[in-house]
PDB file of C-alpha atoms and ligand atoms in Angstrom:
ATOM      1  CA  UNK A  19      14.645  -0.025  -1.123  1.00  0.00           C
ATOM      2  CA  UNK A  20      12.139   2.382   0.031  1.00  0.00           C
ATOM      3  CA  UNK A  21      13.328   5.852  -0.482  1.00  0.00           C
ATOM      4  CA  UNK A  22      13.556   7.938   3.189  1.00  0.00           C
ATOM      5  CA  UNK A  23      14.449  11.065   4.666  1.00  0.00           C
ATOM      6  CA  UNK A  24      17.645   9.766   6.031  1.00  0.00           C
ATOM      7  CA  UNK A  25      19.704  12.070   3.511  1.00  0.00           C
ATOM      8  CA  UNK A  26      18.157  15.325   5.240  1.00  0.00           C
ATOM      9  CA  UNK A  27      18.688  13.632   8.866  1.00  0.00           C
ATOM     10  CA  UNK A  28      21.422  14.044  11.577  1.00  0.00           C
ATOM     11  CA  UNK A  29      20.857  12.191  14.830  1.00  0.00           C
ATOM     12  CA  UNK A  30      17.031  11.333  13.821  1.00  0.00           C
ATOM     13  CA  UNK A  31      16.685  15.603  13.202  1.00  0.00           C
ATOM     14  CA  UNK A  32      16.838  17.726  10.519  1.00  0.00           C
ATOM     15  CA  UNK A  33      17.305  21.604   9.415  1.00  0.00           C
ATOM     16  CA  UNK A  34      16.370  22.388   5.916  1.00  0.00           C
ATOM     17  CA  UNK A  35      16.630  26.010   4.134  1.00  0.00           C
ATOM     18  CA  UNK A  36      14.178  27.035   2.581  1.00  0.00           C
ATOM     19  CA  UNK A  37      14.634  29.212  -0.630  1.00  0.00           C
ATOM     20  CA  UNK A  38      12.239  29.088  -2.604  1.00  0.00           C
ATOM     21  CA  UNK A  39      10.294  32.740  -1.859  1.00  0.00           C
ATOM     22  CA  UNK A  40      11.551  34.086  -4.499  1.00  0.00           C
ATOM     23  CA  UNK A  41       9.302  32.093  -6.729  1.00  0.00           C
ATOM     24  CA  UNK A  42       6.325  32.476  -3.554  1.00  0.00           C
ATOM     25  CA  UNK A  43       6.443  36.249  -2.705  1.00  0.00           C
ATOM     26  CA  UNK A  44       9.205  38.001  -5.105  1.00  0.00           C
ATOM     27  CA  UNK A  45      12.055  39.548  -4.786  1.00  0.00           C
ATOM     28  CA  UNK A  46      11.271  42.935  -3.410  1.00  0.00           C
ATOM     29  CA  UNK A  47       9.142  41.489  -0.346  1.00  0.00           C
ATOM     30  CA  UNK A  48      11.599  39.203   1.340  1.00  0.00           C
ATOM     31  CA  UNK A  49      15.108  39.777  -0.120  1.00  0.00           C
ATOM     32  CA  UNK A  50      17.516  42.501   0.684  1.00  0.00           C
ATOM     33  CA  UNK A  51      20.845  43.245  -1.672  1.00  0.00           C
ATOM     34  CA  UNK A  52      22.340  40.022   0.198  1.00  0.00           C
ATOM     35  CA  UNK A  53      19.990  37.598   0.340  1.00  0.00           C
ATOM     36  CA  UNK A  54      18.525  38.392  -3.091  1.00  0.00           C
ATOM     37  CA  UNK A  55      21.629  36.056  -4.754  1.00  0.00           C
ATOM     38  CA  UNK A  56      21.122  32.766  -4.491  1.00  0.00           C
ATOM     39  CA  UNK A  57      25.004  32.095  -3.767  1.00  0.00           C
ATOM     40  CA  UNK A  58      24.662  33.630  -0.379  1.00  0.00           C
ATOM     41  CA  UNK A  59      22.057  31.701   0.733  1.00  0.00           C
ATOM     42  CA  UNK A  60      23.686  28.163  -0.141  1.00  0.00           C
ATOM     43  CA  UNK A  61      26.995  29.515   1.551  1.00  0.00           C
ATOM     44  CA  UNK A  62      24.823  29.947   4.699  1.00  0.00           C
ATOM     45  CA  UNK A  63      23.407  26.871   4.317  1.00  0.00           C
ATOM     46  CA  UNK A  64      27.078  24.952   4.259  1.00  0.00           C
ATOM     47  CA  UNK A  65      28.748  26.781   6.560  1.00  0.00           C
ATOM     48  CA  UNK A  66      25.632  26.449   9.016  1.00  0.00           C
ATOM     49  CA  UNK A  67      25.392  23.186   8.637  1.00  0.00           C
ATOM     50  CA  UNK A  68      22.176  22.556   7.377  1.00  0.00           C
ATOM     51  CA  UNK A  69      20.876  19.357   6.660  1.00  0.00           C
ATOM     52  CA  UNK A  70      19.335  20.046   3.777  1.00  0.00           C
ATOM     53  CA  UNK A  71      18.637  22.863   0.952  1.00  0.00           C
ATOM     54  CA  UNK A  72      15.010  23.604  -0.798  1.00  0.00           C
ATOM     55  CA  UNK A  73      15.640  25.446  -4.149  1.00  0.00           C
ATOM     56  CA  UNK A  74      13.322  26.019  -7.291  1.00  0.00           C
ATOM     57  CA  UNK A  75      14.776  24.357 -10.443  1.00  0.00           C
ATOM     58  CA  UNK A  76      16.059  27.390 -12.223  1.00  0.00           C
ATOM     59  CA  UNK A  77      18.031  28.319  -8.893  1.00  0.00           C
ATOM     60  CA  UNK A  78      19.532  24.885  -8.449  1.00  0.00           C
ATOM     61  CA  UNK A  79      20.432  24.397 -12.422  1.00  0.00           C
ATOM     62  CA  UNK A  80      22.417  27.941 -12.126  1.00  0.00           C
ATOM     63  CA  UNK A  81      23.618  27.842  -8.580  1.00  0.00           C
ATOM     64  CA  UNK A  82      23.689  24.156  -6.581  1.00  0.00           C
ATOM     65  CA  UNK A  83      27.026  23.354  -5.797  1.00  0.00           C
ATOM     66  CA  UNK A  84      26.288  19.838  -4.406  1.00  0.00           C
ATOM     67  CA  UNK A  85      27.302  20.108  -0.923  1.00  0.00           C
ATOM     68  CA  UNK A  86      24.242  20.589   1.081  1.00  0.00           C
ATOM     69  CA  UNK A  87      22.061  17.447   0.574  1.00  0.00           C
ATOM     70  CA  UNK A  88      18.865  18.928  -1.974  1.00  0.00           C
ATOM     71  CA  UNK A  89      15.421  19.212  -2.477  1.00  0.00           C
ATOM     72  CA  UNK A  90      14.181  20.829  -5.519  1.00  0.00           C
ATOM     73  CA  UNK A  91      10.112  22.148  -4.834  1.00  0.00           C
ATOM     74  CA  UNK A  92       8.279  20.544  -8.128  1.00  0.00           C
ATOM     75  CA  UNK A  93       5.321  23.033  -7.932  1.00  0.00           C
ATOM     76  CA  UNK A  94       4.980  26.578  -7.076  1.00  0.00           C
ATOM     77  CA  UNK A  95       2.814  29.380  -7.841  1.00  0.00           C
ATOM     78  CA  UNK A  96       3.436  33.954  -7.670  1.00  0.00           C
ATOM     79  CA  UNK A  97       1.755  35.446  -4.835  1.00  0.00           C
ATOM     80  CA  UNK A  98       0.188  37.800  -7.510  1.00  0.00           C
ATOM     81  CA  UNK A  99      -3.120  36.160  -8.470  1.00  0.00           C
ATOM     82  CA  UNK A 100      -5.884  36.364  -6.620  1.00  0.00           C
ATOM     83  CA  UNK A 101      -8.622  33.924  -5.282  1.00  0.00           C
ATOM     84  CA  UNK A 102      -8.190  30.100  -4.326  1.00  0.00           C
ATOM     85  CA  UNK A 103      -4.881  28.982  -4.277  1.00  0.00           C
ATOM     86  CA  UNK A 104      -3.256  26.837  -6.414  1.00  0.00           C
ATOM     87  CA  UNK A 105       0.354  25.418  -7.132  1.00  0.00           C
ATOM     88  CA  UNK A 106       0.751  23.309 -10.267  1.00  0.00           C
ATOM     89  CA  UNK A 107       4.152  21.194 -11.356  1.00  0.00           C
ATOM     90  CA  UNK A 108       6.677  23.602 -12.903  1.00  0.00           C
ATOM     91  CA  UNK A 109       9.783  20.375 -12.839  1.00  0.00           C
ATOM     92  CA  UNK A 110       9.410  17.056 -13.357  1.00  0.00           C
ATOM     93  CA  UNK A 111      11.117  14.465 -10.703  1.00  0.00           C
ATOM     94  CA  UNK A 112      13.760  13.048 -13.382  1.00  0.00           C
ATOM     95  CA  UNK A 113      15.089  16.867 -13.884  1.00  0.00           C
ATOM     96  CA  UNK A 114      14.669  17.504  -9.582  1.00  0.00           C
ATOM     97  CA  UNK A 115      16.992  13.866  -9.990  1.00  0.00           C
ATOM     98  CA  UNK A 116      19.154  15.269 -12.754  1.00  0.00           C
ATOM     99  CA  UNK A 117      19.940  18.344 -10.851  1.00  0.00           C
ATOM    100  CA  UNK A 118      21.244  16.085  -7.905  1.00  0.00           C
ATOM    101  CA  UNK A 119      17.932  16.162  -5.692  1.00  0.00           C
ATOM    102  CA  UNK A 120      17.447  13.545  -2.605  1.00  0.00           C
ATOM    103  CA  UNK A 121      13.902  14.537  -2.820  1.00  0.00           C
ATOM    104  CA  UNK A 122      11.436  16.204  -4.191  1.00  0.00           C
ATOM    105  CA  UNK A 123       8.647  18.793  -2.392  1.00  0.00           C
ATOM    106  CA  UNK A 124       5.674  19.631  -3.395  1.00  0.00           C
ATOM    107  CA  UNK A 125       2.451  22.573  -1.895  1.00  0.00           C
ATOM    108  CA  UNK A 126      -1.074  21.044  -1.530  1.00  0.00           C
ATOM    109  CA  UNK A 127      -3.310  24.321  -0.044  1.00  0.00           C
ATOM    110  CA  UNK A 128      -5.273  22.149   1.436  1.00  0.00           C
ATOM    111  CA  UNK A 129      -9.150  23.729   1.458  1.00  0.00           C
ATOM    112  CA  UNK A 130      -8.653  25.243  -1.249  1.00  0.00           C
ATOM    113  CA  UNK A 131     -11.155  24.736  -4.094  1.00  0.00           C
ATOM    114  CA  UNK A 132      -8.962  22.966  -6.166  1.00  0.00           C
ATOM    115  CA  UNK A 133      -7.147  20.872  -3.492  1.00  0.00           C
ATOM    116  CA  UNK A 134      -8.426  17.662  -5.546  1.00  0.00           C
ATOM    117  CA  UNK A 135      -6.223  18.496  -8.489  1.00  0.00           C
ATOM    118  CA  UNK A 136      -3.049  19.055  -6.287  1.00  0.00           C
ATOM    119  CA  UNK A 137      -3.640  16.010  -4.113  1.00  0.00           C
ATOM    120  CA  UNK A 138      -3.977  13.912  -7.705  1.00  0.00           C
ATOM    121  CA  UNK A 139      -0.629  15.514  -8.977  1.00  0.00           C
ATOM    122  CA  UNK A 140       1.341  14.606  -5.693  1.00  0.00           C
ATOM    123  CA  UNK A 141      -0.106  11.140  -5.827  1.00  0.00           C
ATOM    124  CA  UNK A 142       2.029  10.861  -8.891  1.00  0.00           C
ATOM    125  CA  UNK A 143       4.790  12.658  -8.329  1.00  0.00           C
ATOM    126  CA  UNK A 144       4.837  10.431  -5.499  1.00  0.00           C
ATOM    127  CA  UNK A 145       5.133   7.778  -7.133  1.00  0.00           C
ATOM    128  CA  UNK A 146       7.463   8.795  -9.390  1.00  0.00           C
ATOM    129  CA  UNK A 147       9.920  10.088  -6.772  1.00  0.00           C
ATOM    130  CA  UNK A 148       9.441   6.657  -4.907  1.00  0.00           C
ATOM    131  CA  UNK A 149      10.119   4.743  -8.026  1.00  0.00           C
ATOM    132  CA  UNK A 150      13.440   6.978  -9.001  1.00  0.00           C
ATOM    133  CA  UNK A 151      14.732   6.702  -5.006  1.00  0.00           C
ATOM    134  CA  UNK A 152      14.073  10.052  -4.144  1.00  0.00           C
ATOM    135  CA  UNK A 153      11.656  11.140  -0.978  1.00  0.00           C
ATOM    136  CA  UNK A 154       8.763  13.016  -1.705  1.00  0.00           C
ATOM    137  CA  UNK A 155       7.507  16.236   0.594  1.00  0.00           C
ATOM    138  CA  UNK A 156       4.775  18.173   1.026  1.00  0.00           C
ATOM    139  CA  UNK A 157       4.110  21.311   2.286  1.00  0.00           C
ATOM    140  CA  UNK A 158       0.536  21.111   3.443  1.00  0.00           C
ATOM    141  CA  UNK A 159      -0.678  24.660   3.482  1.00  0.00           C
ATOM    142  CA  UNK A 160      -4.707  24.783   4.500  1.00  0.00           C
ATOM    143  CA  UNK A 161      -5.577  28.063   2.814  1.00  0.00           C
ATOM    144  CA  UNK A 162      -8.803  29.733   0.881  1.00  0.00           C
ATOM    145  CA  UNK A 163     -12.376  30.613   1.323  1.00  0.00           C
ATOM    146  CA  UNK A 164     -12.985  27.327   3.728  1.00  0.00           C
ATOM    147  CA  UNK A 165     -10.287  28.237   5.844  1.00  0.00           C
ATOM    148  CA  UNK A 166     -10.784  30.727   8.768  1.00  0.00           C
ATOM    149  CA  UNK A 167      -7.667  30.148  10.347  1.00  0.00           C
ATOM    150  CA  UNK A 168      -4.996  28.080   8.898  1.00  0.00           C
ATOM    151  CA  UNK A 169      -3.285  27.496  12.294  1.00  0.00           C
ATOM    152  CA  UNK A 170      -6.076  26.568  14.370  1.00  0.00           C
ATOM    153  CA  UNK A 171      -4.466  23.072  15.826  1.00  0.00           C
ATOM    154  CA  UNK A 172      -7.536  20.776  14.263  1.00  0.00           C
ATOM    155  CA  UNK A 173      -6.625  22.167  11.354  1.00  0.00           C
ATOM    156  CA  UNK A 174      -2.729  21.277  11.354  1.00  0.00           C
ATOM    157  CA  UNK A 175      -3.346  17.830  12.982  1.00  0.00           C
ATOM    158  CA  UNK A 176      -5.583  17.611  10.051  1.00  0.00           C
ATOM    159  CA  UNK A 177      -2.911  18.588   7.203  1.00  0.00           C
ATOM    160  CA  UNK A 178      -0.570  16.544   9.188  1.00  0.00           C
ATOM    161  CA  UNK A 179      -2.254  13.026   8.693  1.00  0.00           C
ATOM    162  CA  UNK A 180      -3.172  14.454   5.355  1.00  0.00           C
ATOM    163  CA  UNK A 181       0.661  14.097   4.481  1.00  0.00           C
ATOM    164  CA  UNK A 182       0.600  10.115   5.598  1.00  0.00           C
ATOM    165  CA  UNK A 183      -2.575   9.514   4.205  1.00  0.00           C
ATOM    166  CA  UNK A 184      -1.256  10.647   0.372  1.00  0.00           C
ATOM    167  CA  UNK A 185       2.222   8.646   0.935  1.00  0.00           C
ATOM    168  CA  UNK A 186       4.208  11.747   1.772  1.00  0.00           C
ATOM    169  CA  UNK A 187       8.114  11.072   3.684  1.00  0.00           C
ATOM    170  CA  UNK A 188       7.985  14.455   5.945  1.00  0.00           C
ATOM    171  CA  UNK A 189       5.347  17.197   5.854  1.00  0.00           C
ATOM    172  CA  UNK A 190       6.188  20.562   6.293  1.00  0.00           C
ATOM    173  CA  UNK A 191       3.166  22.519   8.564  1.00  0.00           C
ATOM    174  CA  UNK A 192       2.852  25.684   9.811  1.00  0.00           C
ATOM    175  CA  UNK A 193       2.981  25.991  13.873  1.00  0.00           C
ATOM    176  CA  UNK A 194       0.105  25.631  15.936  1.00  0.00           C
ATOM    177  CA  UNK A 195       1.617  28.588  18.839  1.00  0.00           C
ATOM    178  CA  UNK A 196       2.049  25.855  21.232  1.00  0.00           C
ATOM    179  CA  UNK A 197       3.286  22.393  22.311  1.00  0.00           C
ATOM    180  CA  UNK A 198       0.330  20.515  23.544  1.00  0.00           C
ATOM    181  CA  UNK A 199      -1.537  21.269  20.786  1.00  0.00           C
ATOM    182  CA  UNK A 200       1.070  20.615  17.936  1.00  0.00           C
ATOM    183  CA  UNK A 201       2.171  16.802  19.627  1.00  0.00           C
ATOM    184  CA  UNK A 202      -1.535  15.815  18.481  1.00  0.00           C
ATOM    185  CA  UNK A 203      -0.425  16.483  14.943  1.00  0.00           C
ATOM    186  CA  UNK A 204       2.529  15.321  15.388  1.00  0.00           C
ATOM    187  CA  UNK A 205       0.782  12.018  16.331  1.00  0.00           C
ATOM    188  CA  UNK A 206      -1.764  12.285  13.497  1.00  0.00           C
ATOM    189  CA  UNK A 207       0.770  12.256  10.871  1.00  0.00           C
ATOM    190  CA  UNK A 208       2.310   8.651  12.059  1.00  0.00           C
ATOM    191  CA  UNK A 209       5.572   7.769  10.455  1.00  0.00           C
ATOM    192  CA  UNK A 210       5.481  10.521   8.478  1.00  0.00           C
ATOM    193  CA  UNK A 211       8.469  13.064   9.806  1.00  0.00           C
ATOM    194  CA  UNK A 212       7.197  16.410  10.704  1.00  0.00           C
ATOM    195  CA  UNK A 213       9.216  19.642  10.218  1.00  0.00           C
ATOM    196  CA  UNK A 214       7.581  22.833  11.304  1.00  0.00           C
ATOM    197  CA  UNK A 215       7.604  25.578   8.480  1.00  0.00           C
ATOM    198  CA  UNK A 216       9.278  29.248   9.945  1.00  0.00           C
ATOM    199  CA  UNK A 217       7.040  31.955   8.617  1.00  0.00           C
ATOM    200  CA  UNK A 218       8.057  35.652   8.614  1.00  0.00           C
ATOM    201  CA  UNK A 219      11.096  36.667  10.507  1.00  0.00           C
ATOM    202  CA  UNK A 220       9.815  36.767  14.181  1.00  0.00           C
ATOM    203  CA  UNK A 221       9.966  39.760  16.537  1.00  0.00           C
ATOM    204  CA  UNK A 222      13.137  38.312  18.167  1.00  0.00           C
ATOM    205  CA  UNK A 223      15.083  35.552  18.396  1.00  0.00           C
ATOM    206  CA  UNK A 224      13.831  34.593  21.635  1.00  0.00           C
ATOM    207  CA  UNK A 225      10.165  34.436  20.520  1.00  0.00           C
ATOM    208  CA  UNK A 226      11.238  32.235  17.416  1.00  0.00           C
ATOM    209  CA  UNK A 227      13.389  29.576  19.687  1.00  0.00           C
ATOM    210  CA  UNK A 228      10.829  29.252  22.022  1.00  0.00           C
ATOM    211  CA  UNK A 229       8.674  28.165  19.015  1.00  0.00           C
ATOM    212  CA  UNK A 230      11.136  25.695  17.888  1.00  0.00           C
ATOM    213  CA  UNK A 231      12.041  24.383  21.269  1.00  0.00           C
ATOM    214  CA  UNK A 232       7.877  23.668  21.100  1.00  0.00           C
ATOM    215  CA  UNK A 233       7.888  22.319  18.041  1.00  0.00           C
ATOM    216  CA  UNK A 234      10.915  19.474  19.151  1.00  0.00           C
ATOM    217  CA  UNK A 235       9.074  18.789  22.449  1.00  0.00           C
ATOM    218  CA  UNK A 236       6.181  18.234  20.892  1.00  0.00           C
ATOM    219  CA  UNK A 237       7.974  15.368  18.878  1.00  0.00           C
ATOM    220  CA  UNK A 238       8.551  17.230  15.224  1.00  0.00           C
ATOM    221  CA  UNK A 239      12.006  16.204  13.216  1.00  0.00           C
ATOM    222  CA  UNK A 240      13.172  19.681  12.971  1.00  0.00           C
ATOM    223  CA  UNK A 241      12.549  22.993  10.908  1.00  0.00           C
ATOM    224  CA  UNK A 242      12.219  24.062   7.385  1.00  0.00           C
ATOM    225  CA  UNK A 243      12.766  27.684   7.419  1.00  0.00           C
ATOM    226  CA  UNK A 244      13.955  30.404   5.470  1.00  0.00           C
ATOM    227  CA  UNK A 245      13.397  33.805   6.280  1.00  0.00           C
ATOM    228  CA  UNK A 246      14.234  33.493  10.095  1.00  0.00           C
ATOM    229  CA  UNK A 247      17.724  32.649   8.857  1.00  0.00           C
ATOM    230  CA  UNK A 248      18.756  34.389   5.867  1.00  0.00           C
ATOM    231  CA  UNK A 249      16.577  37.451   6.691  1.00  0.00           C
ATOM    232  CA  UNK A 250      19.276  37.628  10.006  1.00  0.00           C
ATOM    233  CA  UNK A 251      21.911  40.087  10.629  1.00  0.00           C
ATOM    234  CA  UNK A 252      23.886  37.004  11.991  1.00  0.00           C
ATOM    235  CA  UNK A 253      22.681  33.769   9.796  1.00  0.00           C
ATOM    236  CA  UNK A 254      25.203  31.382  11.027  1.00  0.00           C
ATOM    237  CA  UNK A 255      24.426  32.244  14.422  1.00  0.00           C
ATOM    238  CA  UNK A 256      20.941  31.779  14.224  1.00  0.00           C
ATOM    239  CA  UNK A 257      21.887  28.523  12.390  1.00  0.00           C
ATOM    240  CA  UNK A 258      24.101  27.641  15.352  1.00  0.00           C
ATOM    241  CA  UNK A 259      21.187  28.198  17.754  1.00  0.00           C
ATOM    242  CA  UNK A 260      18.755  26.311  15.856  1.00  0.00           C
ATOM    243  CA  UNK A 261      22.040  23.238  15.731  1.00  0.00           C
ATOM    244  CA  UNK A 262      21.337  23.564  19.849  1.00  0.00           C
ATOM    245  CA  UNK A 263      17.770  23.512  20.101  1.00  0.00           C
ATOM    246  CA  UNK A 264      17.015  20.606  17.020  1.00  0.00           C
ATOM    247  CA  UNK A 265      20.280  18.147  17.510  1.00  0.00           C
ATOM    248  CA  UNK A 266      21.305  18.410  20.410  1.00  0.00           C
ATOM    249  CA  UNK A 267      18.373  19.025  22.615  1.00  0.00           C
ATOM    250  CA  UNK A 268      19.616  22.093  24.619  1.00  0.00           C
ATOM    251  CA  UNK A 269      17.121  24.715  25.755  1.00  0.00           C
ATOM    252  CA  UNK A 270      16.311  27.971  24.435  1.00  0.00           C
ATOM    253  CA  UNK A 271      18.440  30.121  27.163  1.00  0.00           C
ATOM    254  CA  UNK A 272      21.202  27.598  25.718  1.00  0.00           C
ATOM    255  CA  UNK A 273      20.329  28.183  22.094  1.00  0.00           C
ATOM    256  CA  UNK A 274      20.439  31.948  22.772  1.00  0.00           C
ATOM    257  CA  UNK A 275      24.010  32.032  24.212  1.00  0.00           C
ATOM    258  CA  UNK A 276      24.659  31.161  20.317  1.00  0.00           C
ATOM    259  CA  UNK A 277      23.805  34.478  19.261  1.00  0.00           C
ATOM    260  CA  UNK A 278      25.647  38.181  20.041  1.00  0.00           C
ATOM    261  CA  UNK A 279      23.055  40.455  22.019  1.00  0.00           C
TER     262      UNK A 279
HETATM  263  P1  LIG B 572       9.901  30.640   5.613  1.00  0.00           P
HETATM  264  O1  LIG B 572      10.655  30.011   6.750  1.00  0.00           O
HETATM  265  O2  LIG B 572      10.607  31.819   5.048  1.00  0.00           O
HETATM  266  O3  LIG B 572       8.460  30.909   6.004  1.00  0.00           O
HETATM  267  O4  LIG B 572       9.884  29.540   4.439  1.00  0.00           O
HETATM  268  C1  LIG B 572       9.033  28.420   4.494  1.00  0.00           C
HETATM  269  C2  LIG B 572       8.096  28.424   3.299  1.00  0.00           C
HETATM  270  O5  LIG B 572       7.291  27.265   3.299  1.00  0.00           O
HETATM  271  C3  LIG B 572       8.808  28.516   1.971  1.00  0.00           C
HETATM  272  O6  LIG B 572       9.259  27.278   1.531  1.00  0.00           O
HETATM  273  C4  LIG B 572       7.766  29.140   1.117  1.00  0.00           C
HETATM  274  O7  LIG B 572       8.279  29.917   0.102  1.00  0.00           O
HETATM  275  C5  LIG B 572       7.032  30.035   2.049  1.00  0.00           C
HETATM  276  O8  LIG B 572       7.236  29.535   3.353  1.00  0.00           O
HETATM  277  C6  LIG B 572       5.565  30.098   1.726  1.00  0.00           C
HETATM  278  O9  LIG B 572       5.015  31.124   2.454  1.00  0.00           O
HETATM  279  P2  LIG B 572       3.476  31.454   2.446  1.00  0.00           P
HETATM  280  O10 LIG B 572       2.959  30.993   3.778  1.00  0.00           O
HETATM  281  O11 LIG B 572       3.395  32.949   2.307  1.00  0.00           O
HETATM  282  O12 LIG B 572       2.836  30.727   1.295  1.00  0.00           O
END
């Protein structure tokens, strides 16, 4: 049977944490003394109910408890060289399988001068996670010396279909700042399940519901996000917000009665 997202789904939506920056940006730029162990960020991730958890392999061998359905990131890259981006495979799919992953996810920066030899490496790692049973991701990033702006909307609609056109189960994207312009890439990506990335802790929780409430009218499965959550005085209420907004539909004033102001 084809392999699907349906692990990482409740009602047709989904909420993955993300935790893979330490890997991405380091230690000293997004973690404080909590969210710099690993153990606090999968507790946060049970208790708020996420539907699924995105860890690097060395986190997950040391750390994954198997409760929160998994997705181990097969590539990655430090944010310390400099120049055109790229993320090669650091895991292979039978360890992401090993360590008890549903699915695997992978960067393409797509733009980027050597976009052709990540696009080649997902199309196998595709393949590979399709023929083990496992769902394959990407995170479609358009970044480099090509790209002016990476959330322009033609751009996003364009790493959207991107994601169906290499054989990819859900593609993770960066928001476009509104609705109207975010359901075209929505559309462009076809049966390929969209989940918005979160980016840097927003200027208040109001600001980053409104985005997701956007991002779920404009047809998207849900949210991968990280530092919007764990970077949170009050994770599990953000994470009981976000429950409002992505499964059960409510709106943002809603959402926001979640969370002590
Ligand atoms: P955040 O919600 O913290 O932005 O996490 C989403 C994510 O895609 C991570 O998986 C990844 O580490 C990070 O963003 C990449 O960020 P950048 O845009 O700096 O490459």
């Amino acid at each position: 049977m084809k392999p699907t997202m349906a692990p990482f789904l409740r009602k047709g939506k989904g909420i993955l944490l993300a935790y893979d920056q330490g890997l991405e940006h380091g230690p000293s730029k997004d973690f404080n003394e909590k969210s710099v162990d690993p153990q606090y960020i999968q507790e946060i991730a049970w208790k708020g109910k996420f539907t699924g958890l995105i860890f690097q392999k060395g986190v997950a061998e040391k750390y994954y408890d198997g409760k929160t359905p998994l997705i181990i990131k097969v590539n990655g890259k430090t944010s310390l060289p400099r120049g055109e981006p790229i993320a090669s495979q650091i895991c292979s799919v039978k360890q992401a399988k090993a360590l008890g992953a549903k699915a695997v996810g992978y960067t393409i920066y797509l733009g980027s001068v050597y976009e052709n030899l990540m696009l080649q490496e997902f199309g196998r790692i595709q393949q590979e996670a399709h023929e083990m049973g496992l769902a394959a991701i990407t995170w479609i990033y358009p970044r480099g010396e090509a790209v002016p702006n990476d959330t322009a909307p033609e751009i996003i609609a364009y790493a959207a279909r991107t994601g169906l056109e290499v054989g990819a189960d859900a593609v993770k994207i960066k928001y476009t700042g509104d609705s109207e312009t975010f359901k075209w890439a929505v559309k462009s990506a076809g049966a390929v399940r969209v989940f918005m990335s979160g980016g840097p802790k927003a200027p208040t929780d109001e600001a980053f519901l409104t985005q997701v409430k956007g991002v779920m009218n404009a047809g998207a499965t849900g949210l991968a996000v990280g530092r919007n959550v764990w970077q949170h005085e009050h994770p599990l209420e953000m994470a009981a917000a976000l429950r409002e907004i992505i499964l059960n539909g409510q709106s943002v004033e809603t959402a926001l009665g979640k969370l002590a102001r």
